[in-house]
Coordinates of C-alpha atoms and ligand atoms in Angstrom, one line a residue:
M209 CA 0.0 -0.2 0.0
P210 CA 1.4 3.3 -1.2
A211 CA 2.0 5.5 2.4
P212 CA -0.6 8.1 2.2
R213 CA 0.8 11.8 0.2
R214 CA -0.3 14.6 2.3
N215 CA -0.3 17.7 0.3
N216 CA 1.1 16.0 -2.9
R217 CA -1.2 16.3 -5.5
G218 CA 1.0 13.8 -7.5
N219 CA 3.4 16.0 -10.7
V220 CA 6.5 15.1 -8.3
H221 CA 6.1 11.4 -8.1
A222 CA 4.5 11.1 -11.4
N223 CA 7.2 12.5 -12.7
I224 CA 10.5 10.7 -11.4
H225 CA 8.4 7.2 -12.4
D226 CA 7.8 8.2 -16.0
A227 CA 11.4 8.0 -15.8
L228 CA 11.9 5.1 -14.4
T229 CA 9.6 3.4 -16.3
E230 CA 8.6 4.7 -19.0
Q231 CA 11.7 4.2 -21.2
V232 CA 12.3 0.1 -20.4
P233 CA 10.5 -2.2 -23.0
P234 CA 7.2 -3.7 -23.0
P235 CA 7.4 -6.2 -19.4
A236 CA 7.5 -10.1 -21.2
W237 CA 4.4 -10.9 -20.4
G238 CA 4.6 -15.3 -22.1
P239 CA 4.3 -18.9 -20.6
G240 CA 7.0 -17.9 -17.9
E241 CA 5.5 -14.9 -16.3
I242 CA 2.0 -16.1 -16.3
R243 CA 2.3 -19.3 -14.9
A244 CA 5.2 -17.4 -12.5
L245 CA 2.1 -15.0 -11.5
E246 CA -0.2 -18.3 -11.3
A247 CA 1.6 -19.7 -8.5
R248 CA 1.8 -16.1 -6.4
V249 CA -1.9 -16.5 -6.1
R250 CA -1.7 -19.5 -5.7
S251 CA 0.9 -19.0 -3.1
D252 CA -0.7 -16.1 -1.4
S253 CA -4.0 -17.9 -1.4
E254 CA -2.4 -20.6 1.5
T255 CA -0.7 -17.7 3.0
P256 CA -3.7 -15.3 4.7
G257 CA -0.9 -13.0 6.4
T258 CA 0.5 -12.1 3.0
T259 CA -0.1 -8.3 2.2
P260 CA -3.1 -8.0 0.4
W261 CA -3.5 -6.4 -3.2
D262 CA -4.6 -3.0 -2.7
L263 CA -7.4 -3.5 -5.4
L264 CA -8.5 -6.4 -7.6
V265 CA -10.0 -6.2 -10.9
I266 CA -12.2 -8.4 -11.8
G267 CA -12.8 -8.0 -15.7
A268 CA -10.2 -8.1 -18.5
G269 CA -11.8 -5.7 -21.4
I270 CA -11.1 -1.9 -21.8
T271 CA -13.0 -0.9 -18.8
G272 CA -10.7 -2.3 -16.1
A273 CA -7.9 -1.9 -18.2
G274 CA -8.8 1.5 -17.8
V275 CA -9.2 1.4 -14.3
A276 CA -5.7 -1.3 -13.4
R277 CA -3.8 1.4 -15.5
D278 CA -4.9 4.6 -13.4
A279 CA -4.5 3.0 -10.2
A280 CA -1.1 1.3 -11.5
M281 CA 0.1 5.2 -12.1
R282 CA -1.1 6.6 -8.9
G283 CA 1.1 3.5 -7.1
L284 CA -1.5 0.9 -5.8
R285 CA -0.8 -2.7 -6.3
V286 CA -2.9 -4.1 -8.8
L287 CA -3.8 -7.0 -9.7
V288 CA -6.6 -8.1 -12.8
V289 CA -8.6 -11.1 -13.3
D290 CA -10.4 -12.5 -16.3
G291 CA -12.4 -15.5 -16.5
R292 CA -11.4 -15.8 -20.0
D293 CA -8.7 -13.5 -22.0
L294 CA -8.1 -10.2 -21.7
A295 CA -10.5 -8.3 -24.1
Y296 CA -12.4 -11.6 -24.6
G297 CA -16.4 -9.7 -24.2
T298 CA -17.8 -6.6 -26.0
S299 CA -13.8 -5.0 -26.3
S300 CA -13.5 -7.4 -29.0
R301 CA -17.0 -6.8 -30.9
S302 CA -17.7 -3.1 -31.1
S303 CA -17.7 -0.8 -34.5
R304 CA -14.3 -0.2 -33.2
L305 CA -15.0 3.8 -33.6
I306 CA -13.0 6.2 -31.0
H307 CA -16.0 8.8 -31.4
G308 CA -18.6 11.2 -30.5
G309 CA -21.3 9.6 -30.6
V310 CA -24.1 12.1 -33.5
R311 CA -26.9 10.0 -32.9
Y312 CA -26.2 10.1 -29.0
L313 CA -27.3 14.5 -30.3
E314 CA -30.7 13.6 -31.3
Q315 CA -31.3 11.9 -27.9
G316 CA -30.3 14.5 -26.9
E317 CA -27.1 13.5 -25.0
I318 CA -25.0 16.0 -25.0
G319 CA -22.9 15.5 -21.7
L320 CA -22.3 12.2 -23.5
V321 CA -20.8 13.6 -26.9
F322 CA -18.5 16.7 -25.5
E323 CA -17.3 13.9 -23.3
A324 CA -16.4 11.0 -26.1
L325 CA -14.8 13.9 -28.2
R326 CA -12.9 15.4 -25.0
E327 CA -11.2 11.5 -25.1
R328 CA -11.4 11.3 -28.4
R329 CA -8.8 14.4 -28.4
R330 CA -7.0 12.2 -25.8
L331 CA -7.0 9.2 -27.1
Y332 CA -5.3 11.0 -30.6
K333 CA -2.1 12.3 -28.1
I334 CA -2.0 9.1 -26.3
A335 CA -2.5 6.6 -28.5
G336 CA -2.1 8.4 -31.7
H337 CA -1.2 5.1 -33.8
L338 CA -3.7 3.4 -32.4
V339 CA -6.5 5.7 -32.8
S340 CA -7.1 7.3 -36.6
P341 CA -8.7 10.0 -37.5
T342 CA -11.4 8.9 -40.4
R343 CA -13.7 11.3 -42.9
F344 CA -16.8 10.0 -42.4
V345 CA -19.5 10.7 -45.1
F346 CA -23.5 11.1 -43.4
P347 CA -25.4 11.4 -46.9
A348 CA -29.4 11.6 -46.2
Y349 CA -32.0 10.5 -49.2
R350 CA -35.4 11.5 -50.1
G351 CA -38.0 11.0 -47.3
D352 CA -34.9 9.8 -44.6
R353 CA -35.7 10.8 -40.2
L354 CA -32.7 13.1 -40.6
P355 CA -33.6 15.4 -43.4
L356 CA -29.8 17.4 -45.1
W357 CA -30.4 20.3 -43.0
K358 CA -31.0 18.8 -39.9
L359 CA -27.8 16.8 -40.9
R360 CA -25.5 19.8 -41.2
V361 CA -27.8 21.5 -37.8
G362 CA -26.3 18.0 -35.6
L363 CA -23.2 18.5 -36.9
S364 CA -22.1 22.2 -36.8
L365 CA -23.4 21.1 -33.3
Y366 CA -20.7 18.4 -33.2
D367 CA -17.7 20.8 -34.2
A368 CA -18.7 22.7 -31.2
L369 CA -19.4 20.4 -28.1
S370 CA -15.7 18.9 -29.7
L371 CA -14.1 23.1 -29.1
Y372 CA -12.9 22.7 -33.2
R373 CA -10.0 20.8 -32.9
S374 CA -11.4 18.7 -35.5
R375 CA -11.4 18.9 -39.4
G376 CA -15.2 20.5 -39.4
H377 CA -18.2 19.3 -41.4
R378 CA -18.6 19.8 -44.8
T379 CA -22.0 19.9 -46.8
L380 CA -22.3 18.5 -49.7
G381 CA -24.3 18.4 -52.6
P382 CA -25.5 15.4 -54.7
A383 CA -22.5 15.2 -57.3
A384 CA -20.4 16.5 -54.7
T385 CA -21.5 13.5 -52.6
R386 CA -21.1 10.5 -55.7
R387 CA -17.9 12.4 -57.1
L388 CA -16.7 11.6 -53.3
E389 CA -18.2 8.3 -52.9
P390 CA -19.2 7.1 -56.0
L391 CA -21.0 3.6 -54.7
L392 CA -24.0 5.8 -52.8
A393 CA -27.3 5.0 -54.7
A394 CA -28.3 8.0 -57.2
E395 CA -32.1 7.8 -56.4
G396 CA -33.5 10.7 -54.1
L397 CA -29.9 11.9 -52.9
R398 CA -30.2 15.2 -51.3
G399 CA -26.5 15.7 -50.7
A400 CA -24.1 14.5 -47.4
V401 CA -22.0 16.1 -44.3
T402 CA -18.6 14.6 -44.0
Y403 CA -16.6 15.5 -40.7
E404 CA -14.4 13.2 -39.1
D405 CA -14.4 10.9 -36.2
A406 CA -11.9 8.2 -35.7
V407 CA -11.0 4.3 -36.1
T408 CA -9.3 2.4 -33.8
D409 CA -8.6 -2.0 -32.9
D410 CA -10.5 -2.4 -30.3
A411 CA -9.2 -5.8 -29.0
R412 CA -5.7 -3.6 -29.5
L413 CA -6.5 -1.1 -27.4
T414 CA -7.3 -2.4 -24.9
L415 CA -4.2 -5.2 -24.6
T416 CA -1.9 -2.0 -25.1
T417 CA -4.0 -0.2 -21.8
L418 CA -2.9 -3.1 -20.2
Q419 CA 0.4 -3.7 -21.1
S420 CA 0.8 0.0 -19.8
A421 CA -0.8 -0.4 -16.6
R422 CA 1.6 -3.9 -16.2
R423 CA 4.2 -1.3 -16.7
H424 CA 3.3 0.4 -13.5
G425 CA 3.4 -2.6 -11.8
A426 CA -0.3 -3.6 -12.4
E427 CA -0.2 -7.9 -12.7
V428 CA -2.8 -9.5 -15.3
L429 CA -4.2 -13.1 -14.6
T430 CA -6.4 -14.4 -18.0
Y431 CA -8.2 -17.5 -17.3
A432 CA -8.9 -16.8 -14.0
P433 CA -12.6 -16.4 -13.0
V434 CA -13.9 -15.0 -9.9
V435 CA -16.6 -17.8 -8.9
G436 CA -17.2 -16.1 -5.6
L437 CA -16.6 -12.9 -3.1
R438 CA -17.7 -12.2 -0.3
R439 CA -15.9 -10.2 2.9
E440 CA -13.6 -10.9 5.5
G441 CA -13.0 -7.9 8.2
E442 CA -11.6 -5.5 6.0
L443 CA -10.1 -7.4 3.3
H444 CA -12.7 -8.6 0.5
V445 CA -11.6 -12.3 -1.1
A446 CA -12.3 -13.1 -4.0
E447 CA -12.9 -16.9 -4.9
L448 CA -11.5 -18.2 -8.2
G449 CA -12.0 -21.2 -10.6
D450 CA -9.9 -23.7 -9.6
G451 CA -10.1 -22.4 -5.7
S452 CA -7.4 -19.9 -4.8
L453 CA -8.5 -16.4 -2.8
V454 CA -6.8 -12.9 -4.1
R455 CA -7.5 -11.3 -0.7
A456 CA -7.5 -7.4 -1.5
R457 CA -8.3 -4.0 0.0
A458 CA -10.4 -2.7 -2.6
V459 CA -12.2 -4.8 -5.6
L460 CA -13.8 -3.0 -8.9
V461 CA -16.1 -4.9 -10.9
A462 CA -15.5 -4.2 -14.6
A463 CA -17.6 -7.7 -16.0
G464 CA -19.1 -5.7 -19.1
P465 CA -22.5 -7.8 -19.9
W466 CA -21.8 -10.4 -16.9
T467 CA -22.4 -7.7 -14.1
S468 CA -25.2 -9.4 -12.2
E469 CA -26.4 -10.4 -9.5
R470 CA -23.5 -13.3 -9.2
L471 CA -20.5 -11.0 -8.6
L472 CA -23.0 -7.9 -6.9
G473 CA -25.6 -9.2 -5.1
T474 CA -28.6 -7.6 -4.5
A475 CA -27.0 -4.4 -6.4
G476 CA -26.9 -6.6 -9.4
R477 CA -29.9 -7.4 -9.5
Q478 CA -32.3 -6.0 -13.1
L479 CA -28.7 -3.6 -13.1
L480 CA -28.1 -4.2 -17.2
S481 CA -30.1 -4.7 -20.3
L482 CA -28.5 -6.4 -23.2
S483 CA -28.5 -6.2 -26.2
R484 CA -26.1 -7.1 -28.9
G485 CA -24.8 -6.0 -32.2
I486 CA -23.3 -8.0 -34.7
H487 CA -20.8 -6.9 -38.0
V488 CA -20.0 -8.8 -41.1
V489 CA -17.0 -8.6 -43.5
L490 CA -16.7 -8.8 -46.7
R491 CA -13.6 -8.6 -49.1
S492 CA -13.6 -4.8 -50.3
E493 CA -14.2 -5.9 -53.7
D494 CA -17.5 -6.6 -52.2
L495 CA -18.6 -3.5 -51.3
P496 CA -15.1 -1.4 -52.6
L497 CA -15.8 1.8 -50.7
R498 CA -13.2 5.2 -50.5
Q499 CA -14.1 6.2 -46.6
P500 CA -16.5 4.8 -43.8
V501 CA -20.3 5.4 -44.4
V502 CA -23.3 6.5 -42.4
V503 CA -26.3 4.6 -42.5
Q504 CA -29.6 5.3 -41.8
A505 CA -31.8 3.0 -40.1
A506 CA -35.2 3.6 -41.9
K507 CA -37.6 3.8 -38.8
E508 CA -36.0 3.4 -35.8
R509 CA -33.4 6.2 -34.4
R510 CA -30.4 4.1 -35.2
I511 CA -27.7 4.3 -37.1
L512 CA -25.6 2.0 -39.1
F513 CA -22.0 1.8 -40.4
V514 CA -19.6 0.4 -43.1
V515 CA -16.0 1.4 -43.1
P516 CA -13.3 -0.3 -45.5
W517 CA -10.8 -0.9 -43.5
G518 CA -7.2 -2.2 -45.7
A519 CA -8.7 -5.5 -47.9
R520 CA -12.4 -5.9 -46.2
T521 CA -14.9 -3.8 -45.7
Y522 CA -17.0 -4.4 -41.9
L523 CA -20.7 -3.3 -41.8
G524 CA -22.7 -3.1 -38.5
T525 CA -24.5 -3.0 -36.2
T526 CA -27.5 -3.8 -35.3
D527 CA -29.8 -3.0 -31.8
T528 CA -31.1 -6.2 -30.3
V529 CA -32.4 -7.1 -26.4
Y530 CA -30.2 -10.2 -25.8
E531 CA -30.7 -12.8 -22.3
G532 CA -28.4 -15.4 -22.5
D533 CA -24.9 -15.5 -21.9
P534 CA -22.7 -13.1 -23.4
G535 CA -20.1 -14.9 -24.3
S536 CA -22.4 -16.9 -26.7
S537 CA -24.3 -14.5 -28.5
G538 CA -23.5 -15.6 -32.4
V539 CA -24.1 -14.2 -36.0
T540 CA -27.4 -15.1 -37.6
A541 CA -28.6 -14.8 -41.1
A542 CA -31.4 -12.9 -40.0
D543 CA -28.5 -10.5 -38.4
A544 CA -27.0 -10.0 -42.1
E545 CA -30.3 -10.2 -43.7
E546 CA -31.9 -7.2 -41.9
L547 CA -27.9 -5.6 -42.6
F548 CA -27.5 -6.4 -46.0
K549 CA -31.3 -4.0 -46.5
L550 CA -31.1 -1.7 -44.7
I551 CA -27.8 -1.1 -46.3
G552 CA -27.8 -2.3 -49.9
R553 CA -31.0 0.8 -49.8
I554 CA -28.3 2.9 -50.4
L555 CA -25.2 1.0 -51.2
P556 CA -26.4 -1.3 -53.9
S557 CA -24.2 -3.8 -54.2
Q558 CA -23.8 -8.0 -55.8
G559 CA -21.6 -8.1 -53.0
L560 CA -24.1 -7.4 -50.3
R561 CA -24.6 -11.4 -50.0
H562 CA -24.3 -15.1 -47.4
D563 CA -22.1 -16.7 -49.7
R564 CA -19.7 -13.3 -49.8
I565 CA -19.3 -12.7 -46.4
V566 CA -15.8 -13.9 -45.4
S567 CA -15.9 -13.1 -41.5
A568 CA -18.5 -11.9 -38.8
W569 CA -18.7 -10.7 -34.9
S570 CA -21.1 -10.5 -32.3
G571 CA -21.0 -8.3 -29.2
V572 CA -23.2 -7.7 -26.4
R573 CA -23.4 -3.9 -24.8
P574 CA -24.1 -3.9 -21.2
L575 CA -26.3 -0.6 -20.7
V576 CA -27.4 0.6 -17.8
R577 CA -31.5 0.6 -17.2
A578 CA -33.1 3.0 -16.3
A579 CA -34.9 3.0 -13.2
S580 CA -37.8 2.1 -14.1
A581 CA -37.2 0.1 -16.7
D582 CA -39.5 -2.3 -18.9
D583 CA -37.6 -1.8 -22.3
G584 CA -39.7 -4.0 -24.3
D585 CA -38.6 -5.3 -28.1
S586 CA -35.9 -2.2 -28.2
T587 CA -32.9 -0.6 -26.2
V588 CA -32.2 1.8 -29.3
E589 CA -33.0 4.5 -27.1
L590 CA -31.1 3.0 -23.7
S591 CA -28.7 5.6 -22.6
R592 CA -24.8 4.9 -23.5
S593 CA -23.2 7.0 -20.8
H594 CA -21.7 5.2 -17.7
R595 CA -22.6 4.6 -13.4
I596 CA -20.7 3.6 -11.1
I597 CA -22.3 1.9 -8.3
E598 CA -20.8 0.8 -4.7
T599 CA -23.2 -2.5 -3.1
E600 CA -23.3 -2.8 1.2
T601 CA -20.1 -4.7 1.5
G602 CA -17.7 -1.9 -0.4
V603 CA -17.8 -3.4 -3.9
L604 CA -17.2 -1.2 -6.5
A605 CA -18.3 -1.5 -9.8
V606 CA -18.1 0.6 -13.1
V607 CA -21.0 -0.3 -15.8
G608 CA -22.1 0.8 -19.3
G609 CA -20.3 3.2 -20.9
K610 CA -18.3 3.3 -24.2
L611 CA -15.5 1.7 -25.3
T612 CA -14.3 5.9 -26.1
T613 CA -14.6 6.7 -22.6
Y614 CA -13.0 4.3 -21.4
R615 CA -10.5 6.1 -19.8
A616 CA -12.5 8.9 -18.3
M617 CA -14.3 6.1 -16.6
A618 CA -11.8 5.0 -15.3
E619 CA -10.3 8.2 -13.5
E620 CA -13.9 8.4 -11.7
A621 CA -13.5 5.1 -10.6
V622 CA -10.1 5.1 -9.4
D623 CA -11.2 8.8 -7.4
R624 CA -13.9 6.5 -5.5
V625 CA -11.8 3.6 -4.8
E626 CA -9.0 6.0 -2.9
K627 CA -12.0 7.0 -0.9
A628 CA -12.9 3.9 -0.8
L629 CA -9.5 3.0 0.5
G630 CA -9.2 6.4 2.6
V631 CA -6.2 7.5 1.2
D632 CA -4.4 10.2 -0.5
L633 CA -3.6 9.2 -4.7
P634 CA -1.5 11.3 -6.9
R635 CA -4.0 12.8 -9.1
C636 CA -4.7 11.0 -12.4
T637 CA -1.9 11.8 -15.3
T638 CA -3.1 9.1 -17.4
H639 CA -4.7 11.9 -20.0
R640 CA -1.3 13.1 -21.0
R641 CA 1.2 10.3 -20.8
P642 CA 1.7 7.7 -23.8
L643 CA 0.4 4.7 -23.7
V644 CA 3.5 2.8 -25.4
P645 CA 7.0 4.7 -24.2
G646 CA 9.2 5.6 -26.1
V647 CA 10.4 8.3 -29.2
P648 CA 7.3 8.4 -31.4
L649 CA 8.5 7.7 -35.0
D650 CA 8.4 10.2 -37.3
P651 CA 6.5 10.6 -40.3
A652 CA 10.9 10.0 -41.9
E653 CA 10.9 6.9 -40.7
L654 CA 7.6 5.6 -41.6
G655 CA 8.2 7.3 -45.6
D656 CA 5.6 7.9 -48.0
P657 CA 4.4 5.4 -51.0
G658 CA 4.1 9.1 -52.8
N659 CA 7.5 10.1 -52.3
A660 CA 9.8 9.1 -54.8
G661 CA 12.7 10.3 -52.4
N662 CA 11.3 8.1 -49.1
P663 CA 8.7 5.9 -50.1
G664 CA 8.7 4.2 -46.9
N665 CA 8.8 0.6 -45.9
P666 CA 5.3 -0.9 -46.0
I667 CA 6.2 -3.1 -43.1
M668 CA 7.3 -0.8 -40.9
A669 CA 4.2 1.5 -41.0
D670 CA 2.2 -1.9 -41.0
L671 CA 3.9 -2.4 -37.5
A672 CA 3.7 1.0 -36.3
S673 CA -0.3 1.6 -36.9
R674 CA -0.3 -1.7 -34.8
H675 CA 2.6 -1.3 -32.4
G676 CA 3.8 2.1 -32.1
P677 CA 7.5 3.5 -31.5
F678 CA 8.0 -0.9 -30.6
A679 CA 7.8 -1.0 -34.4
R680 CA 11.5 -0.2 -34.5
D681 CA 12.0 -3.4 -32.0
L682 CA 9.8 -5.8 -33.9
M683 CA 12.5 -4.8 -37.3
I684 CA 15.8 -5.4 -35.8
R685 CA 13.9 -9.0 -34.9
I686 CA 13.2 -9.2 -38.9
D687 CA 16.0 -7.8 -40.2
R688 CA 18.0 -10.7 -38.2
D689 CA 15.3 -13.0 -39.6
R690 CA 14.0 -12.1 -43.0
A691 CA 11.1 -15.3 -42.8
L692 CA 10.2 -12.8 -39.5
G693 CA 9.0 -10.3 -41.9
E694 CA 6.6 -12.6 -43.6
R695 CA 2.9 -12.3 -43.3
L696 CA 1.0 -14.9 -42.3
I697 CA -2.0 -14.7 -45.0
P698 CA -0.5 -12.6 -48.6
D699 CA -3.7 -10.3 -48.8
L700 CA -3.4 -9.2 -45.3
P701 CA -0.9 -7.7 -43.3
Y702 CA -0.6 -9.7 -40.3
L703 CA 3.0 -10.6 -39.4
W704 CA 5.1 -13.9 -38.2
V705 CA 6.9 -11.3 -36.3
E706 CA 3.6 -9.9 -34.5
V707 CA 3.3 -13.9 -33.1
D708 CA 5.8 -14.8 -32.2
H709 CA 6.0 -11.4 -30.5
A710 CA 2.7 -12.2 -29.5
I711 CA 3.5 -15.7 -27.6
A712 CA 6.7 -13.6 -25.8
A713 CA 5.1 -10.5 -24.6
E714 CA 1.1 -10.4 -25.4
G715 CA -0.2 -12.7 -22.3
C716 CA -1.6 -16.0 -24.5
V717 CA -2.9 -18.7 -23.4
H718 CA -4.6 -20.1 -26.4
L719 CA -4.9 -19.9 -30.5
E720 CA -7.6 -18.0 -30.0
D721 CA -6.5 -15.3 -28.1
I722 CA -4.1 -15.0 -30.7
L723 CA -6.0 -15.7 -34.5
R724 CA -8.7 -13.5 -33.0
R725 CA -7.5 -10.5 -30.2
R726 CA -3.9 -10.4 -30.9
L727 CA -4.0 -9.8 -34.5
P728 CA -7.5 -9.3 -35.6
L729 CA -6.7 -12.5 -38.6
A730 CA -9.8 -14.3 -37.3
L731 CA -12.4 -11.6 -38.2
T732 CA -10.7 -10.0 -41.1
D733 CA -11.3 -13.6 -43.1
A734 CA -12.1 -16.5 -40.8
E735 CA -11.3 -19.0 -43.8
L736 CA -8.1 -17.8 -44.0
G737 CA -7.6 -18.0 -40.1
V738 CA -7.8 -21.7 -40.0
R739 CA -5.5 -21.9 -42.9
V740 CA -2.4 -20.2 -40.8
A741 CA -4.0 -21.9 -37.2
R742 CA -1.6 -25.0 -37.3
P743 CA 1.5 -23.6 -38.0
V744 CA 0.8 -20.7 -34.8
A745 CA -1.0 -23.2 -32.2
E746 CA 2.5 -25.4 -33.1
R747 CA 5.1 -22.4 -32.3
L748 CA 2.3 -21.5 -28.8
V749 CA 2.1 -25.3 -27.9
A750 CA 6.2 -25.3 -28.2
A751 CA 6.5 -21.9 -26.3
W752 CA 4.5 -23.2 -23.3
G753 CA 6.1 -27.0 -24.1
G754 CA 3.2 -28.4 -24.5
A755 CA 2.3 -32.1 -26.2
A756 CA 2.4 -32.0 -29.7
S757 CA -0.8 -33.3 -29.3
E758 CA -2.2 -30.0 -28.2
V759 CA -2.0 -28.4 -31.3
D760 CA -4.9 -30.4 -32.5
A761 CA -6.8 -29.4 -29.1
E762 CA -5.9 -25.7 -29.6
I763 CA -7.0 -25.7 -33.1
D764 CA -10.1 -27.7 -32.2
R765 CA -11.3 -25.1 -29.9
Y766 CA -10.3 -22.0 -31.9
R767 CA -12.8 -23.7 -34.6
E768 CA -15.4 -23.9 -32.2
L769 CA -14.8 -20.6 -31.1
M770 CA -15.7 -19.0 -34.2
H771 CA -18.3 -20.9 -35.4
R772 CA -20.4 -19.7 -32.6
E773 CA -19.6 -16.2 -33.1
T774 CA -19.5 -16.3 -37.4
G775 CA -22.3 -19.2 -37.1
R776 CA -19.9 -20.8 -39.7
T777 CA -18.3 -23.9 -39.5
L778 CA -15.0 -23.4 -40.4
P779 CA -12.7 -25.9 -42.8
R780 CA -10.3 -28.7 -40.9
C781 CA -6.2 -28.0 -41.1
Ligands
LIG281 C1 -21.9 -3.8 -31.2 C2 -21.6 -2.9 -30.7 C3 -20.6 -2.1 -31.2 C4 -19.8 -1.2 -30.3 N1 -19.0 0.0 -30.8 C5 -18.6 1.2 -30.2 C6 -18.1 1.8 -30.9 O1 -18.0 2.0 -31.9 N2 -17.5 3.1 -29.9 C7 -17.6 2.8 -28.8 O2 -16.8 4.1 -27.8 N3 -18.2 1.8 -27.8 C8 -19.1 0.8 -28.6 N4 -19.7 -0.2 -28.1 C9 -19.0 0.0 -26.5 C10 -17.9 -0.8 -25.6 O3 -17.5 -2.0 -26.8 C11 -18.0 -1.2 -24.5 O4 -19.1 -0.1 -23.7 C12 -16.8 -1.7 -24.0 O5 -16.3 -2.6 -24.9 C13 -17.5 -2.6 -22.4 O6 -16.0 -2.7 -22.1 P1 -16.1 -3.4 -20.8 O7 -15.0 -3.8 -20.4 O8 -16.7 -2.5 -19.6 O9 -16.5 -5.5 -21.0 P2 -16.4 -6.6 -21.2 O10 -15.1 -6.1 -22.6 O11 -17.4 -7.3 -21.7 O12 -15.5 -7.1 -20.9 C14 -15.4 -7.6 -19.6 C15 -14.9 -9.0 -19.4 O13 -15.1 -9.2 -17.5 C16 -15.1 -11.0 -17.5 N5 -15.2 -11.3 -17.1 C17 -16.9 -11.2 -16.7 N6 -17.3 -12.1 -15.4 C18 -16.0 -12.4 -15.1 C19 -15.9 -13.0 -13.8 N7 -17.2 -13.3 -12.6 N8 -14.3 -13.5 -13.3 C20 -13.8 -12.5 -14.1 N9 -13.6 -12.1 -15.8 C21 -14.6 -11.9 -15.5 C22 -15.0 -10.9 -19.1 O14 -14.6 -12.2 -19.7 C23 -14.2 -9.9 -20.2 O15 -13.7 -10.1 -20.1 C24 -19.7 -1.0 -28.8 C25 -20.7 -2.4 -28.4 C26 -21.4 -3.5 -28.8 C27 -21.7 -4.1 -28.3

């Protein structure tokens, strides 16, 4: 437990901490580190007198990751546990947007939009390599619920709420709209508004946040479900699936859609409404968009996104009431049909067909229920803002919210933890310290494909977009062994060096962790993912010192997961 620092709101402490910790490479997180932590948790469990953790975070999605990073940076001893892999839940199944949320303006959620736009700005600063500003096109058609003039007014407000710090919106007539995006249907087109928002890789943002937390001393244990939680005097005691007990002075539940009575007692009853949203992925030649397009749903106050993603385009999302295990939500033919119908109205393409789907994903939103809510058949109008609650036994929980606002949610949550612990911690600094330390990459290092004098190295550019300054180290490894610079699959930008790095330094236990969340390979192409499953599994099992038979077990597990999620039966490999 850090000594209480009275009259010191943290800057001196934080700067020294920076100097000591921010210049080192990412902490290793391979089989050795994972086994050592498991052994330590077991041994602590058997020795009741050992120093308890200051904070136990339950759930390693983006919310838990943000809380762990903030708390560790303020000096707390933090343990994060997740029942599955990090980002296993909603945090690897979102629309992958860092956005203010234009649709929330229509619902009058001005505060939420303002906060999200502020957080978007902060994420550009601290996670610039993972959060890419992109121009979205929002067209209006005859008879649309939101006509062009309303879009113009809404996006003017959006610009104002972003404090005019991003490229402002522009209004285009029908001809200019089609010049910008020729795929848009001409019939009934009234024009469009273009505006800035950002795209990200949700699972990698979660991983990178957790790596930053680990760099500041937090520990993260995956595949360790909490099956019971109780209070023993001053301490909280969590029981893990293997029977180990974890003792902590404070507990914060960040279990996303799994937050329930089981973890929170009566405070968790009827707390959330679950809403399922699916995305489907097509090859870009089947829907060759130039930039993301926003599509208005015909009847509800809902919008959909069609987002170009390298050699792919993804479309989503639906918003339907869901009951059941959030981990088992999958994509049905009816879901895909709904998307094709809504999107095909303004982006007619032969490619909008079931047999063209190359992958898909399905996520469950943990939406906070209104006090007297009967959600009926729709969750569309439920607020996306978050809430922090405290149970009778002093367990804290963060529920609801968005990927975009995770840092602010975490700051508020750690302030509550500070109160619960009764100590004076340094102030939050997560908004100004980059997730990946090191000297930022210079544009000259990346080059520019259009500049004959310095066209750059496309491998470096790909690596930089996922690993930030650490891309330099990965390039050095490729220079030593050229095979590591080869792509796993020719038309997708993921490299063998990243597989080895994932196994050694990104906390992977199972094959699905690598192919589904460290690299979004399974999402970009489920079947192609299976083709490389064997060599990737062989590397993973070898690193863990496992028997050859475990390779097949890993592949079966991965095929089963992808079948559940995409509804497709993948070939054997
Ligand atoms: C379809 C869809 C699209 C979205 N699009 C966007 C978007 O574009 N932009 C945006 O800002 N937001 C978006 N969101 C919202 C955003 O994705 C979520 O708010 C966010 O990911 C929630 O993160 P979380 O960490 O709270 O929950 P999760 O990511 O679900 O994490 C919870 C974790 O808790 C673990 N867990 C559960 N129970 C236990 C237990 N007993 N013991 C240990 N661990 C446990 C789970 O394994 C899981 O890893 C979207 C959501 C959906 C569903």
